[in-house]
Coordinates of C-alpha atoms and ligand atoms in Angstrom, one line a residue:
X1 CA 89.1 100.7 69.6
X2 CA 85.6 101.2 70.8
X3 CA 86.1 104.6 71.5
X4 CA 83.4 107.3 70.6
X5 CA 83.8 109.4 67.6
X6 CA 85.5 113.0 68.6
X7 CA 85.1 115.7 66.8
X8 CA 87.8 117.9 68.8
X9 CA 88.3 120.9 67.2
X10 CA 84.7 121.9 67.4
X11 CA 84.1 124.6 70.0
X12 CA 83.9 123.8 73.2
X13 CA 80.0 124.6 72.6
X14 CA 79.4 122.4 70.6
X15 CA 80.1 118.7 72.7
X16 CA 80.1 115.4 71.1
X17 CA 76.6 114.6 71.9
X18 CA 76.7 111.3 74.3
X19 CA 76.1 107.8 72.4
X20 CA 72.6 107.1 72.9
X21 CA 70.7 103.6 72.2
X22 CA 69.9 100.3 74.1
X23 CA 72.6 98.5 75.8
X24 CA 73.4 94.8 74.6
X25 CA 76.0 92.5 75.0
X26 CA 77.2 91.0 71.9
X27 CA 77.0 87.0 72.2
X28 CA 78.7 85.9 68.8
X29 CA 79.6 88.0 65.8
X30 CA 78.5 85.9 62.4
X31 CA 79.7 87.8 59.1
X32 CA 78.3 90.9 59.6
X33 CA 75.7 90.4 62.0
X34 CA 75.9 90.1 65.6
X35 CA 74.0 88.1 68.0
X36 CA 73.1 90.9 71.0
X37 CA 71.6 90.0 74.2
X38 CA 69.3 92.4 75.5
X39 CA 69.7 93.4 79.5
X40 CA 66.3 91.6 79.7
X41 CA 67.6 88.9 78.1
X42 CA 66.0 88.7 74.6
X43 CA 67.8 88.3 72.2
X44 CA 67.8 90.4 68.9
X45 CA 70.1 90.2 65.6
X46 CA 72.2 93.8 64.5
X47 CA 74.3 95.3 62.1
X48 CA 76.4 97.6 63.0
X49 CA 76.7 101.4 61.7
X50 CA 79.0 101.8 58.9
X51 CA 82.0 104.1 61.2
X52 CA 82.1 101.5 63.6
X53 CA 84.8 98.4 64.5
X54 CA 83.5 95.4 63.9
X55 CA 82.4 93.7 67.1
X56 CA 83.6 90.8 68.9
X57 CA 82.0 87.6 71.1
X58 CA 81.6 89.9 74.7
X59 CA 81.5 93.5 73.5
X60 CA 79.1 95.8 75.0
X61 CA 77.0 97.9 72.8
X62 CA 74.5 100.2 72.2
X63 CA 71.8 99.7 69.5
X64 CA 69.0 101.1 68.2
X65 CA 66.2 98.7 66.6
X66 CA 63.2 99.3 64.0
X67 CA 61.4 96.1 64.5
X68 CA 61.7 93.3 68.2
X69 CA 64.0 91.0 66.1
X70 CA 66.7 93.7 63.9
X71 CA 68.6 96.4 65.2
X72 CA 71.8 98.3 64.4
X73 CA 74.8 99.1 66.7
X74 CA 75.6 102.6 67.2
X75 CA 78.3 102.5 69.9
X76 CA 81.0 100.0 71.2
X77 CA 81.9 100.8 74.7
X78 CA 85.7 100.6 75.6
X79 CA 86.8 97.3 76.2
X80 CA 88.4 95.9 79.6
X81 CA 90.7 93.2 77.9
X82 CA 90.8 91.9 74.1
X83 CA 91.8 88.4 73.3
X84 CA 93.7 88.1 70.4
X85 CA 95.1 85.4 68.1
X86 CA 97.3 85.6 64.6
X87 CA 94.5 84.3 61.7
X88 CA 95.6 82.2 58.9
X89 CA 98.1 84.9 57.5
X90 CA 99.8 85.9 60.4
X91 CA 97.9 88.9 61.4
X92 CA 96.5 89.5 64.9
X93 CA 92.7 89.6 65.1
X94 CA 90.7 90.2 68.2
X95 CA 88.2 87.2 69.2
X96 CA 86.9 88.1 72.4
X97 CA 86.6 91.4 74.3
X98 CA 86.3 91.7 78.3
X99 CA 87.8 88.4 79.7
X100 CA 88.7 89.2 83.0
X101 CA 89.7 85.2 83.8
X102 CA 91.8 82.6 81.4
X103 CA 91.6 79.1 82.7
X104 CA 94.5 77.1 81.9
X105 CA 93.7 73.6 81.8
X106 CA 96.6 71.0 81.6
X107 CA 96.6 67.2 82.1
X108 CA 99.7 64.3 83.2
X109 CA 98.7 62.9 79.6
X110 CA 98.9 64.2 77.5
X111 CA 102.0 65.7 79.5
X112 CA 102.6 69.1 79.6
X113 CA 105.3 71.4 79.7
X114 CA 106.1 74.5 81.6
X115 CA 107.6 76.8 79.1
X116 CA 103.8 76.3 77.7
X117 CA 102.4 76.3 81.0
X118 CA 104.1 79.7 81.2
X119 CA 103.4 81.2 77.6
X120 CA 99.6 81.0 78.5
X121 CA 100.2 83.0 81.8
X122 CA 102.7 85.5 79.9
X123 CA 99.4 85.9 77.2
X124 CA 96.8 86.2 80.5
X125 CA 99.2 88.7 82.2
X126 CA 99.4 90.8 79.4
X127 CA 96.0 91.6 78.4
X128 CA 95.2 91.9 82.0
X129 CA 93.3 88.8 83.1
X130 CA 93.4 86.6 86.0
X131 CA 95.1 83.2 85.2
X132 CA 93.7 80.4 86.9
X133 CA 95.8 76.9 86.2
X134 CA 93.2 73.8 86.4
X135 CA 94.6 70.3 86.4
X136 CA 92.5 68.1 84.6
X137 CA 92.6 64.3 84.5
X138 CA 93.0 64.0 88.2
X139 CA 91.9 60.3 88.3
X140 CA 95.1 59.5 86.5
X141 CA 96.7 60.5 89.3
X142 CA 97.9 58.6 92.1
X143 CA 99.1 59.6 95.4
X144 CA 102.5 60.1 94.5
X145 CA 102.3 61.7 91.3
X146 CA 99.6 63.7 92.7
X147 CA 102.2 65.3 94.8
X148 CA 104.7 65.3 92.7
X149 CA 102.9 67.2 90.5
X150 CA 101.9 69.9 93.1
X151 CA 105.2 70.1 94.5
X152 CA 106.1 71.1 90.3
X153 CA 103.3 73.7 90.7
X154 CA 104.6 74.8 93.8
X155 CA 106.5 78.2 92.0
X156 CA 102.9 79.3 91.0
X157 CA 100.9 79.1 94.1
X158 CA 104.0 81.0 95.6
X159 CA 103.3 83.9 92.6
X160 CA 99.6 83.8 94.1
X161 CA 98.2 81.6 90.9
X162 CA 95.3 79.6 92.1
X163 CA 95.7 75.8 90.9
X164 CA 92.8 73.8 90.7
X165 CA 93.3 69.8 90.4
X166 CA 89.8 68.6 88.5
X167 CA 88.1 65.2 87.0
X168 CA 85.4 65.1 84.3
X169 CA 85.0 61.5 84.9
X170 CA 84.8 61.8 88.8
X171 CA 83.7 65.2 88.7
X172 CA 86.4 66.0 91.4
X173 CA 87.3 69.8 91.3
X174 CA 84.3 71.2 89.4
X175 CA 82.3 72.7 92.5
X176 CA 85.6 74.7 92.9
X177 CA 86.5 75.3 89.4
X178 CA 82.6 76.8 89.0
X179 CA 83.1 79.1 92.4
X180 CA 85.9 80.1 90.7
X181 CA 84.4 81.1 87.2
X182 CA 81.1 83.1 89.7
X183 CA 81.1 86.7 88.8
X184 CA 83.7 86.8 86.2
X185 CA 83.5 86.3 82.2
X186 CA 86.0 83.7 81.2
X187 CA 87.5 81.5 78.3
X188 CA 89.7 77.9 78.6
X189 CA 92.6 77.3 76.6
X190 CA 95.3 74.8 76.8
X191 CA 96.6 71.7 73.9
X192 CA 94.7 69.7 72.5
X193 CA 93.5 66.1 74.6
X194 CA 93.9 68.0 77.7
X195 CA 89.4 68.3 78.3
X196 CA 88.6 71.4 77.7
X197 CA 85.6 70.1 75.5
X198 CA 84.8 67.8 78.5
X199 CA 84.8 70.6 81.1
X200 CA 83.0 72.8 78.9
X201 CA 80.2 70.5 78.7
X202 CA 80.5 69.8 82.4
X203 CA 80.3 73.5 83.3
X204 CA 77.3 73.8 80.3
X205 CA 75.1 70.6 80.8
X206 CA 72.6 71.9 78.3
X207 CA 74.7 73.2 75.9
X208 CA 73.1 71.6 72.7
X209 CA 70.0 73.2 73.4
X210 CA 71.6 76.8 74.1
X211 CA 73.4 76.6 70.6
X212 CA 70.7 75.4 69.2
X213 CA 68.7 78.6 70.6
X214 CA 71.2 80.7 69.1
X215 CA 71.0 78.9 66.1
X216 CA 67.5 79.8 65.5
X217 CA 68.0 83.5 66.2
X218 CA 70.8 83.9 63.5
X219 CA 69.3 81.7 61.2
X220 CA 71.9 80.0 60.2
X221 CA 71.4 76.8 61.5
X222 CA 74.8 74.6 63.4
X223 CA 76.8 77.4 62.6
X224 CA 77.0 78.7 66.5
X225 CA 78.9 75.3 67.4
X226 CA 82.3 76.9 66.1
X227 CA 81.7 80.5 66.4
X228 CA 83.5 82.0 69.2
X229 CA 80.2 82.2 71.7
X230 CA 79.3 83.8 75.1
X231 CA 77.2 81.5 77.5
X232 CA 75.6 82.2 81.0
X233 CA 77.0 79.8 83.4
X234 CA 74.1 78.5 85.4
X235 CA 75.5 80.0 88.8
X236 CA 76.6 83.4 87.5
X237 CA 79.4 83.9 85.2
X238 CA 80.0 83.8 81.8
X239 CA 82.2 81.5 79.2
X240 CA 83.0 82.2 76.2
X241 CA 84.3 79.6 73.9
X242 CA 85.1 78.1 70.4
X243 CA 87.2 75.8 69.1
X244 CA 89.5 79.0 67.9
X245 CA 89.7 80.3 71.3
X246 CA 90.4 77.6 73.1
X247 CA 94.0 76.8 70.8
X248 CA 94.5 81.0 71.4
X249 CA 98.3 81.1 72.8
X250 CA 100.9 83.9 72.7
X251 CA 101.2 86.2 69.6
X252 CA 104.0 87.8 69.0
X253 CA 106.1 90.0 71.9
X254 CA 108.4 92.2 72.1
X255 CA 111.3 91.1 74.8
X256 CA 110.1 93.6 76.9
X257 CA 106.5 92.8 76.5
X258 CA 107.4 89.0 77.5
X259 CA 109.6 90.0 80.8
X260 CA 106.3 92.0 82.0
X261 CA 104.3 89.0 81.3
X262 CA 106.3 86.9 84.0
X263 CA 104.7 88.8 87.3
X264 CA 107.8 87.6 89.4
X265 CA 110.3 89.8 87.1
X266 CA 108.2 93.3 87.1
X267 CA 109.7 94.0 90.6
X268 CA 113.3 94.2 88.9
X269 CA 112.3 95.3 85.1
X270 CA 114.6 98.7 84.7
X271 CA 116.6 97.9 87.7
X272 CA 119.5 95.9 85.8
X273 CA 122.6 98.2 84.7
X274 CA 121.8 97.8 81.0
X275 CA 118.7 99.2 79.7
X276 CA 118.5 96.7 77.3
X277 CA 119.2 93.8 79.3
X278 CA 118.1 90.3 78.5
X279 CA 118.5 88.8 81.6
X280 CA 121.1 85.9 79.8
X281 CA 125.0 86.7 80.6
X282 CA 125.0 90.9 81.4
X283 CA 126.9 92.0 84.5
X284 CA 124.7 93.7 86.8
X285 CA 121.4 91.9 85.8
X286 CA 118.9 92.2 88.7
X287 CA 117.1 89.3 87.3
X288 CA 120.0 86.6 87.5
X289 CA 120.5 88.0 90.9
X290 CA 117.0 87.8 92.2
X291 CA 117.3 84.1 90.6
X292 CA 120.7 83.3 92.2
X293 CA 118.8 84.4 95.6
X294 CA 116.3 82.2 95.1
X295 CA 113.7 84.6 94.5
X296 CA 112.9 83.9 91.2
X297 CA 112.8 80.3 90.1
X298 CA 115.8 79.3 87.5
X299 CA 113.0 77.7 85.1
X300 CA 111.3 80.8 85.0
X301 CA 114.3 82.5 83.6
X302 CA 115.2 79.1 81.2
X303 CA 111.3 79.4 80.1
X304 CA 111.4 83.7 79.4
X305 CA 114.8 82.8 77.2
X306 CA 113.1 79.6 75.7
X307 CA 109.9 81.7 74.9
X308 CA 112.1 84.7 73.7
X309 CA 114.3 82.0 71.1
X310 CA 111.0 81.2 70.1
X311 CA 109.7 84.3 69.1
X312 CA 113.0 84.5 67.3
X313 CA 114.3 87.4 69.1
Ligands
GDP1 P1 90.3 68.8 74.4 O1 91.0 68.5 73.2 O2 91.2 69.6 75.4 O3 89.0 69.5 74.2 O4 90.0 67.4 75.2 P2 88.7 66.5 75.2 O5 87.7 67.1 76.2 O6 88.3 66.2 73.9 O7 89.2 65.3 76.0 C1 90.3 64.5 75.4 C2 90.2 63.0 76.0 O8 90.4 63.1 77.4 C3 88.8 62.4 75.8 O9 89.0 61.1 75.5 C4 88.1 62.6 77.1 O10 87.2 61.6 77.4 C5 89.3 62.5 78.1 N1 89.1 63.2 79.3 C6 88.6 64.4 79.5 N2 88.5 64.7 80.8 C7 89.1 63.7 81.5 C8 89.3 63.4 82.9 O11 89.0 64.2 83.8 N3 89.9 62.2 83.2 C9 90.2 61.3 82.2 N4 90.8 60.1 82.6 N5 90.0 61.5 80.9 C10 89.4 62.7 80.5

């Protein structure tokens, strides 16, 4: 994925030559086009050569352009992370490349649940992003079920999550929330009703006129409003976010794959007598131990078999 074309066997003479071109950072991918930022910040429309991956919302490129507004991509530099999701038919596509943060928003209404709450950490985990958990809809909240609440969340500051409690009507949490989205390129995801629209417009205040910025660049009119886009936060940091995106959730793991996903297990993955272990009723599970010890939280475990009955393994 993104790597440059080798030509291996050709004598050690005769070196792939080094990509050349302008570097851009792809905002949005629209049919074959994509929407590249320049490093100056213009913005400029390319195709991309015919050997090449299609692009995704936060590659970075190099291109080569004939004219200020058309240009055509020539290389896709390795990416850091790739953000996936199954399409219509089931099969994994990549949406978004370089995410190095996922913030999980989640709300007391619509209520939440934590073998959710953990499926989106398993998914941030394992294409090696920072999960940050926000708690939206903190105004609903009084004192006691504010701390109730925390004291739930309490097995995830202990695994060094950061949890955020936040308010789009009182604007409560947001200074932290945007300190904590400086320097780093991130998406929100969570269910639906939880405000991930409302923070993204809180975090973007003049989002309408960047889309419709966009918009005129790609020519094609609202159309940026549901592509999966990459926007500047106005302290530093990027977001990128469409309506796909934000419903992304956990594709399809193997049980292995899922038990890395829950940080608190890696310490005692391969330890357990039988290599195959599933953590449920095996003698000499490490896992159950740990858990038994209180090391490991028993919902953690109930959540990794939920998730792994789910995935119908
Ligand atoms: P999304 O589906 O996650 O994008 O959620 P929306 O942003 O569309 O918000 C769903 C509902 O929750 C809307 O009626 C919002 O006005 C409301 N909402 C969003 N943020 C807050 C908040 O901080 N407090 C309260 N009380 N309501 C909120």
């Amino acid at each position: 994925m993104g790597k440059p074309s080798s030509n291996s066997r050709s004598s050690a003479k005769k070196k792939t030559a080094p990509p050349t071109g302008t570097p851009g950072l792809v905002l949005a991918h629209y049919g074959q086009a994509s929407l590249v930022e320049k490093n100056d910040g213009d913005l400029i429309r390319c195709l991309s050569r015919k050997n090449l991956p299609r692009t995704i919302c936060g590659d970075r490129i190099l291109f080569e352009s004939s004219t200020p507004h058309d240009g055509v991509i020539t290389h896709i530099e390795d990416r850091s992370s790739t953000l996936v999701r199954p399409d219509r038919n089931g099969r994994i596509r990549p949406v978004a490349a370089n995410i190095d943060q996922i913030i999980i928003v989640i709300a007391s209404k619509p209520s939440f649940e934590f073998p959710m709450l953990d499926s989106y950490l398993v998914a941030a985990e394992l294409i090696n992003t920072r999960p940050i958990i926000v708690v939206n809809k903190q105004d609903l909240l009084n004192h006691d079920s504010h701390s109730k609440l925390e004291q739930r969340l309490d097995t995830y500051v202990k695994l060094d999550y950061s949890v955020l409690f936040t308010s789009t009507l009182t604007t409560d949490g947001l200074k932290s929330l945007h300190q904590q989205l400086r320097q780093h390129t991130s998406v929100l995801v969570g269910q639906s009703g939880v405000g991930k629209s409302s923070l993204v417009k809180a975090l973007l205040p003049d989002l309408d006129i960047r889309t419709g910025q966009l918009s005129k660049v790609t020519g094609l009119g609202r159309h940026t409003t549901t592509a999966t886009t990459l926007y500047h936060l106005p302290d530093s940091g990027d977001l990128i976010d469409s309506p796909g995106v934000r419903e992304f959730n956990l594709w399809p793991v193997d049980a292995d794959e899922l038990a890395y996903g829950f940080v608190d297990f890696r310490p005692y993955l391969g330890t357990c007598r039988f290599s195959n272990c599933r953590h449920n009723a095996e003698p000499g599970c490490q896992i159950k131990e740990a858990v038994q010890d209180k090391i490991i939280s028993a919902g953690r475990l109930a959540n990794y078999h939920a998730m792994l009955a789910s995935q119908g393994k």
